[in-house]
Amino acid sequence: MNIGEFTRKDNGSVSGFIAEPTYDFGNVYLAKVESTNEGAPPFDLMTPTPRGRPFKLGSLWEDHAEETGEVYFSGYIVSGASGYVRIRLLRSRQNPNLWNVVRNVPGERRRGAQQVELPQPPAAKRQRKAKAPAPVEPEREAA
């Protein structure tokens, strides 16, 4: 599911938006990560706060498709409403300066994945019918 797009500008900077019904980050940009840790992401996804301060929204790692060798980025953003949202940035084939942001939907089948049968829930128990209330006797007049 496409949830945004990024554009590379003439000066080499990359920025764009990421939006879903529960959040809308309109000015997201990439910041290069300086780290000696080989597991560190090469880029952080940043967005300004309402007061203009930089805020780390998530991280991206560079990867490549096994079959085609095409480069893409995978990572995540953190949203208070949605928690960790796994995303991929895929380059548009029509415009090399455009990247589509795709949300990784849980449960998507991967190529080569094995079919797994999940256990069936137990059958619902039969419930007894409620007993009808006893008839109420009319009140007797006091003699």
mmCIF file with all atom_site columns, C-alpha atoms in Angstrom:
data_model
loop_
_atom_site.group_PDB
_atom_site.id
_atom_site.type_symbol
_atom_site.label_atom_id
_atom_site.label_alt_id
_atom_site.label_comp_id
_atom_site.label_asym_id
_atom_site.label_entity_id
_atom_site.label_seq_id
_atom_site.pdbx_PDB_ins_code
_atom_site.Cartn_x
_atom_site.Cartn_y
_atom_site.Cartn_z
_atom_site.occupancy
_atom_site.B_iso_or_equiv
_atom_site.pdbx_formal_charge
_atom_site.auth_seq_id
_atom_site.auth_comp_id
_atom_site.auth_asym_id
_atom_site.auth_atom_id
_atom_site.pdbx_PDB_model_num
ATOM 1   C CA . MET A 1 1   ? 0.000   0.000   0.000   1.00 0.00 ? 1   MET A CA 1
ATOM 2   C CA . ASN A 1 2   ? 1.512   3.347   -1.069  1.00 0.00 ? 2   ASN A CA 1
ATOM 3   C CA . ILE A 1 3   ? 1.548   5.818   1.808   1.00 0.00 ? 3   ILE A CA 1
ATOM 4   C CA . GLY A 1 4   ? 3.829   8.530   0.443   1.00 0.00 ? 4   GLY A CA 1
ATOM 5   C CA . GLU A 1 5   ? 6.573   9.588   -1.917  1.00 0.00 ? 5   GLU A CA 1
ATOM 6   C CA . PHE A 1 6   ? 10.008  11.177  -1.880  1.00 0.00 ? 6   PHE A CA 1
ATOM 7   C CA . THR A 1 7   ? 11.633  13.321  -4.568  1.00 0.00 ? 7   THR A CA 1
ATOM 8   C CA . ARG A 1 8   ? 15.332  13.922  -5.209  1.00 0.00 ? 8   ARG A CA 1
ATOM 9   C CA . LYS A 1 9   ? 15.920  17.602  -5.911  1.00 0.00 ? 9   LYS A CA 1
ATOM 10  C CA . ASP A 1 10  ? 18.590  19.087  -8.196  1.00 0.00 ? 10  ASP A CA 1
ATOM 11  C CA . ASN A 1 11  ? 20.861  19.775  -5.192  1.00 0.00 ? 11  ASN A CA 1
ATOM 12  C CA . GLY A 1 12  ? 20.772  16.050  -4.246  1.00 0.00 ? 12  GLY A CA 1
ATOM 13  C CA . SER A 1 13  ? 18.539  16.381  -1.185  1.00 0.00 ? 13  SER A CA 1
ATOM 14  C CA . VAL A 1 14  ? 15.627  13.973  -0.814  1.00 0.00 ? 14  VAL A CA 1
ATOM 15  C CA . SER A 1 15  ? 12.346  14.916  0.867   1.00 0.00 ? 15  SER A CA 1
ATOM 16  C CA . GLY A 1 16  ? 8.686   14.031  0.712   1.00 0.00 ? 16  GLY A CA 1
ATOM 17  C CA . PHE A 1 17  ? 5.661   12.978  2.716   1.00 0.00 ? 17  PHE A CA 1
ATOM 18  C CA . ILE A 1 18  ? 4.325   9.921   4.533   1.00 0.00 ? 18  ILE A CA 1
ATOM 19  C CA . ALA A 1 19  ? 0.618   9.818   5.410   1.00 0.00 ? 19  ALA A CA 1
ATOM 20  C CA . GLU A 1 20  ? -2.119  7.461   6.561   1.00 0.00 ? 20  GLU A CA 1
ATOM 21  C CA . PRO A 1 21  ? -5.475  8.159   8.215   1.00 0.00 ? 21  PRO A CA 1
ATOM 22  C CA . THR A 1 22  ? -3.869  8.381   11.690  1.00 0.00 ? 22  THR A CA 1
ATOM 23  C CA . TYR A 1 23  ? -0.842  10.536  10.780  1.00 0.00 ? 23  TYR A CA 1
ATOM 24  C CA . ASP A 1 24  ? 0.380   12.927  8.093   1.00 0.00 ? 24  ASP A CA 1
ATOM 25  C CA . PHE A 1 25  ? 4.046   13.886  7.995   1.00 0.00 ? 25  PHE A CA 1
ATOM 26  C CA . GLY A 1 26  ? 4.296   16.467  5.232   1.00 0.00 ? 26  GLY A CA 1
ATOM 27  C CA . ASN A 1 27  ? 7.953   17.486  5.321   1.00 0.00 ? 27  ASN A CA 1
ATOM 28  C CA . VAL A 1 28  ? 10.050  14.342  5.792   1.00 0.00 ? 28  VAL A CA 1
ATOM 29  C CA . TYR A 1 29  ? 13.702  14.366  4.743   1.00 0.00 ? 29  TYR A CA 1
ATOM 30  C CA . LEU A 1 30  ? 16.662  11.985  4.843   1.00 0.00 ? 30  LEU A CA 1
ATOM 31  C CA . ALA A 1 31  ? 19.627  12.662  7.131   1.00 0.00 ? 31  ALA A CA 1
ATOM 32  C CA . LYS A 1 32  ? 22.829  10.673  6.674   1.00 0.00 ? 32  LYS A CA 1
ATOM 33  C CA . VAL A 1 33  ? 23.848  8.751   9.822   1.00 0.00 ? 33  VAL A CA 1
ATOM 34  C CA . GLU A 1 34  ? 27.486  9.023   10.895  1.00 0.00 ? 34  GLU A CA 1
ATOM 35  C CA . SER A 1 35  ? 28.292  5.818   12.794  1.00 0.00 ? 35  SER A CA 1
ATOM 36  C CA . THR A 1 36  ? 31.085  3.262   13.044  1.00 0.00 ? 36  THR A CA 1
ATOM 37  C CA . ASN A 1 37  ? 28.564  0.539   13.933  1.00 0.00 ? 37  ASN A CA 1
ATOM 38  C CA . GLU A 1 38  ? 28.132  -1.630  10.832  1.00 0.00 ? 38  GLU A CA 1
ATOM 39  C CA . GLY A 1 39  ? 24.508  -2.408  11.801  1.00 0.00 ? 39  GLY A CA 1
ATOM 40  C CA . ALA A 1 40  ? 23.555  1.272   11.996  1.00 0.00 ? 40  ALA A CA 1
ATOM 41  C CA . PRO A 1 41  ? 21.162  2.557   9.362   1.00 0.00 ? 41  PRO A CA 1
ATOM 42  C CA . PRO A 1 42  ? 22.713  4.771   6.681   1.00 0.00 ? 42  PRO A CA 1
ATOM 43  C CA . PHE A 1 43  ? 19.779  7.212   6.853   1.00 0.00 ? 43  PHE A CA 1
ATOM 44  C CA . ASP A 1 44  ? 17.361  8.570   9.428   1.00 0.00 ? 44  ASP A CA 1
ATOM 45  C CA . LEU A 1 45  ? 13.945  9.834   8.415   1.00 0.00 ? 45  LEU A CA 1
ATOM 46  C CA . MET A 1 46  ? 13.548  13.284  9.951   1.00 0.00 ? 46  MET A CA 1
ATOM 47  C CA . THR A 1 47  ? 10.677  15.753  10.168  1.00 0.00 ? 47  THR A CA 1
ATOM 48  C CA . PRO A 1 48  ? 10.391  19.128  11.891  1.00 0.00 ? 48  PRO A CA 1
ATOM 49  C CA . THR A 1 49  ? 8.287   19.450  15.038  1.00 0.00 ? 49  THR A CA 1
ATOM 50  C CA . PRO A 1 50  ? 5.622   22.179  15.126  1.00 0.00 ? 50  PRO A CA 1
ATOM 51  C CA . ARG A 1 51  ? 8.320   24.448  16.628  1.00 0.00 ? 51  ARG A CA 1
ATOM 52  C CA . GLY A 1 52  ? 10.768  23.614  13.837  1.00 0.00 ? 52  GLY A CA 1
ATOM 53  C CA . ARG A 1 53  ? 13.078  21.288  15.760  1.00 0.00 ? 53  ARG A CA 1
ATOM 54  C CA . PRO A 1 54  ? 14.392  18.202  13.924  1.00 0.00 ? 54  PRO A CA 1
ATOM 55  C CA . PHE A 1 55  ? 12.673  14.998  15.047  1.00 0.00 ? 55  PHE A CA 1
ATOM 56  C CA . LYS A 1 56  ? 13.754  11.456  14.180  1.00 0.00 ? 56  LYS A CA 1
ATOM 57  C CA . LEU A 1 57  ? 10.756  9.703   12.683  1.00 0.00 ? 57  LEU A CA 1
ATOM 58  C CA . GLY A 1 58  ? 12.473  6.431   11.729  1.00 0.00 ? 58  GLY A CA 1
ATOM 59  C CA . SER A 1 59  ? 15.419  4.812   9.946   1.00 0.00 ? 59  SER A CA 1
ATOM 60  C CA . LEU A 1 60  ? 16.247  3.318   6.533   1.00 0.00 ? 60  LEU A CA 1
ATOM 61  C CA . TRP A 1 61  ? 18.688  0.639   5.382   1.00 0.00 ? 61  TRP A CA 1
ATOM 62  C CA . GLU A 1 62  ? 19.765  0.150   1.772   1.00 0.00 ? 62  GLU A CA 1
ATOM 63  C CA . ASP A 1 63  ? 18.962  -3.215  0.209   1.00 0.00 ? 63  ASP A CA 1
ATOM 64  C CA . HIS A 1 64  ? 18.645  -4.768  -3.233  1.00 0.00 ? 64  HIS A CA 1
ATOM 65  C CA . ALA A 1 65  ? 16.148  -7.104  -4.864  1.00 0.00 ? 65  ALA A CA 1
ATOM 66  C CA . GLU A 1 66  ? 17.502  -10.634 -5.278  1.00 0.00 ? 66  GLU A CA 1
ATOM 67  C CA . GLU A 1 67  ? 16.011  -11.208 -8.731  1.00 0.00 ? 67  GLU A CA 1
ATOM 68  C CA . THR A 1 68  ? 16.528  -7.825  -10.413 1.00 0.00 ? 68  THR A CA 1
ATOM 69  C CA . GLY A 1 69  ? 19.301  -6.275  -8.336  1.00 0.00 ? 69  GLY A CA 1
ATOM 70  C CA . GLU A 1 70  ? 17.314  -3.041  -8.056  1.00 0.00 ? 70  GLU A CA 1
ATOM 71  C CA . VAL A 1 71  ? 18.231  -0.910  -5.040  1.00 0.00 ? 71  VAL A CA 1
ATOM 72  C CA . TYR A 1 72  ? 15.524  -0.020  -2.539  1.00 0.00 ? 72  TYR A CA 1
ATOM 73  C CA . PHE A 1 73  ? 15.401  1.125   1.077   1.00 0.00 ? 73  PHE A CA 1
ATOM 74  C CA . SER A 1 74  ? 13.650  -0.675  3.908   1.00 0.00 ? 74  SER A CA 1
ATOM 75  C CA . GLY A 1 75  ? 13.066  0.582   7.399   1.00 0.00 ? 75  GLY A CA 1
ATOM 76  C CA . TYR A 1 76  ? 10.415  1.901   9.720   1.00 0.00 ? 76  TYR A CA 1
ATOM 77  C CA . ILE A 1 77  ? 8.726   4.973   11.069  1.00 0.00 ? 77  ILE A CA 1
ATOM 78  C CA . VAL A 1 78  ? 7.345   5.352   14.582  1.00 0.00 ? 78  VAL A CA 1
ATOM 79  C CA . SER A 1 79  ? 3.847   6.740   15.016  1.00 0.00 ? 79  SER A CA 1
ATOM 80  C CA . GLY A 1 80  ? 2.083   7.205   18.331  1.00 0.00 ? 80  GLY A CA 1
ATOM 81  C CA . ALA A 1 81  ? -1.142  5.883   16.846  1.00 0.00 ? 81  ALA A CA 1
ATOM 82  C CA . SER A 1 82  ? 0.283   3.011   14.767  1.00 0.00 ? 82  SER A CA 1
ATOM 83  C CA . GLY A 1 83  ? 3.486   2.103   16.622  1.00 0.00 ? 83  GLY A CA 1
ATOM 84  C CA . TYR A 1 84  ? 6.334   0.825   14.444  1.00 0.00 ? 84  TYR A CA 1
ATOM 85  C CA . VAL A 1 85  ? 5.327   0.926   10.782  1.00 0.00 ? 85  VAL A CA 1
ATOM 86  C CA . ARG A 1 86  ? 7.613   -1.044  8.453   1.00 0.00 ? 86  ARG A CA 1
ATOM 87  C CA . ILE A 1 87  ? 8.134   0.690   5.116   1.00 0.00 ? 87  ILE A CA 1
ATOM 88  C CA . ARG A 1 88  ? 10.054  0.412   1.860   1.00 0.00 ? 88  ARG A CA 1
ATOM 89  C CA . LEU A 1 89  ? 11.117  3.131   -0.540  1.00 0.00 ? 89  LEU A CA 1
ATOM 90  C CA . LEU A 1 90  ? 10.974  1.888   -4.132  1.00 0.00 ? 90  LEU A CA 1
ATOM 91  C CA . ARG A 1 91  ? 12.291  3.905   -7.071  1.00 0.00 ? 91  ARG A CA 1
ATOM 92  C CA . SER A 1 92  ? 9.726   4.777   -9.722  1.00 0.00 ? 92  SER A CA 1
ATOM 93  C CA . ARG A 1 93  ? 10.448  3.226   -13.113 1.00 0.00 ? 93  ARG A CA 1
ATOM 94  C CA . GLN A 1 94  ? 8.976   6.255   -14.929 1.00 0.00 ? 94  GLN A CA 1
ATOM 95  C CA . ASN A 1 95  ? 10.868  8.934   -12.965 1.00 0.00 ? 95  ASN A CA 1
ATOM 96  C CA . PRO A 1 96  ? 14.300  8.072   -11.489 1.00 0.00 ? 96  PRO A CA 1
ATOM 97  C CA . ASN A 1 97  ? 14.060  11.022  -9.047  1.00 0.00 ? 97  ASN A CA 1
ATOM 98  C CA . LEU A 1 98  ? 10.832  9.723   -7.477  1.00 0.00 ? 98  LEU A CA 1
ATOM 99  C CA . TRP A 1 99  ? 10.602  7.100   -4.703  1.00 0.00 ? 99  TRP A CA 1
ATOM 100 C CA . ASN A 1 100 ? 7.283   5.565   -3.604  1.00 0.00 ? 100 ASN A CA 1
ATOM 101 C CA . VAL A 1 101 ? 6.829   4.848   0.102   1.00 0.00 ? 101 VAL A CA 1
ATOM 102 C CA . VAL A 1 102 ? 5.143   1.468   0.545   1.00 0.00 ? 102 VAL A CA 1
ATOM 103 C CA . ARG A 1 103 ? 3.861   0.135   3.846   1.00 0.00 ? 103 ARG A CA 1
ATOM 104 C CA . ASN A 1 104 ? 4.760   -3.487  4.561   1.00 0.00 ? 104 ASN A CA 1
ATOM 105 C CA . VAL A 1 105 ? 1.415   -5.016  5.411   1.00 0.00 ? 105 VAL A CA 1
ATOM 106 C CA . PRO A 1 106 ? 1.722   -7.830  7.979   1.00 0.00 ? 106 PRO A CA 1
ATOM 107 C CA . GLY A 1 107 ? 0.848   -11.216 6.583   1.00 0.00 ? 107 GLY A CA 1
ATOM 108 C CA . GLU A 1 108 ? 1.944   -10.612 3.009   1.00 0.00 ? 108 GLU A CA 1
ATOM 109 C CA . ARG A 1 109 ? 3.167   -13.855 1.471   1.00 0.00 ? 109 ARG A CA 1
ATOM 110 C CA . ARG A 1 110 ? 6.756   -13.882 0.432   1.00 0.00 ? 110 ARG A CA 1
ATOM 111 C CA . ARG A 1 111 ? 7.968   -15.833 -2.573  1.00 0.00 ? 111 ARG A CA 1
ATOM 112 C CA . GLY A 1 112 ? 9.056   -19.296 -1.577  1.00 0.00 ? 112 GLY A CA 1
ATOM 113 C CA . ALA A 1 113 ? 7.167   -19.147 1.717   1.00 0.00 ? 113 ALA A CA 1
ATOM 114 C CA . GLN A 1 114 ? 5.533   -22.348 2.857   1.00 0.00 ? 114 GLN A CA 1
ATOM 115 C CA . GLN A 1 115 ? 1.800   -22.559 3.378   1.00 0.00 ? 115 GLN A CA 1
ATOM 116 C CA . VAL A 1 116 ? 1.020   -22.963 7.065   1.00 0.00 ? 116 VAL A CA 1
ATOM 117 C CA . GLU A 1 117 ? -2.315  -24.250 8.324   1.00 0.00 ? 117 GLU A CA 1
ATOM 118 C CA . LEU A 1 118 ? -3.487  -22.505 11.473  1.00 0.00 ? 118 LEU A CA 1
ATOM 119 C CA . PRO A 1 119 ? -5.444  -24.475 14.073  1.00 0.00 ? 119 PRO A CA 1
ATOM 120 C CA . GLN A 1 120 ? -9.197  -23.976 13.998  1.00 0.00 ? 120 GLN A CA 1
ATOM 121 C CA . PRO A 1 121 ? -10.816 -22.337 17.027  1.00 0.00 ? 121 PRO A CA 1
ATOM 122 C CA . PRO A 1 122 ? -12.867 -24.672 19.226  1.00 0.00 ? 122 PRO A CA 1
ATOM 123 C CA . ALA A 1 123 ? -16.537 -25.068 18.317  1.00 0.00 ? 123 ALA A CA 1
ATOM 124 C CA . ALA A 1 124 ? -18.900 -22.764 20.153  1.00 0.00 ? 124 ALA A CA 1
ATOM 125 C CA . LYS A 1 125 ? -20.636 -24.357 23.128  1.00 0.00 ? 125 LYS A CA 1
ATOM 126 C CA . ARG A 1 126 ? -24.394 -24.762 22.982  1.00 0.00 ? 126 ARG A CA 1
ATOM 127 C CA . GLN A 1 127 ? -26.178 -22.490 25.361  1.00 0.00 ? 127 GLN A CA 1
ATOM 128 C CA . ARG A 1 128 ? -29.335 -23.505 27.176  1.00 0.00 ? 128 ARG A CA 1
ATOM 129 C CA . LYS A 1 129 ? -32.484 -21.583 26.575  1.00 0.00 ? 129 LYS A CA 1
ATOM 130 C CA . ALA A 1 130 ? -33.425 -19.309 29.434  1.00 0.00 ? 130 ALA A CA 1
ATOM 131 C CA . LYS A 1 131 ? -36.295 -20.556 31.556  1.00 0.00 ? 131 LYS A CA 1
ATOM 132 C CA . ALA A 1 132 ? -39.497 -18.621 31.228  1.00 0.00 ? 132 ALA A CA 1
ATOM 133 C CA . PRO A 1 133 ? -40.322 -16.654 34.373  1.00 0.00 ? 133 PRO A CA 1
ATOM 134 C CA . ALA A 1 134 ? -43.006 -18.167 36.608  1.00 0.00 ? 134 ALA A CA 1
ATOM 135 C CA . PRO A 1 135 ? -46.460 -16.640 36.159  1.00 0.00 ? 135 PRO A CA 1
ATOM 136 C CA . VAL A 1 136 ? -47.256 -13.962 38.694  1.00 0.00 ? 136 VAL A CA 1
ATOM 137 C CA . GLU A 1 137 ? -50.417 -14.533 40.744  1.00 0.00 ? 137 GLU A CA 1
ATOM 138 C CA . PRO A 1 138 ? -52.801 -11.627 40.887  1.00 0.00 ? 138 PRO A CA 1
ATOM 139 C CA . GLU A 1 139 ? -52.856 -9.865  44.219  1.00 0.00 ? 139 GLU A CA 1
ATOM 140 C CA . ARG A 1 140 ? -55.624 -10.965 46.572  1.00 0.00 ? 140 ARG A CA 1
ATOM 141 C CA . GLU A 1 141 ? -57.728 -8.435  48.324  1.00 0.00 ? 141 GLU A CA 1
ATOM 142 C CA . ALA A 1 142 ? -57.368 -8.374  52.088  1.00 0.00 ? 142 ALA A CA 1
ATOM 143 C CA . ALA A 1 143 ? -60.587 -9.417  53.858  1.00 0.00 ? 143 ALA A CA 1
#
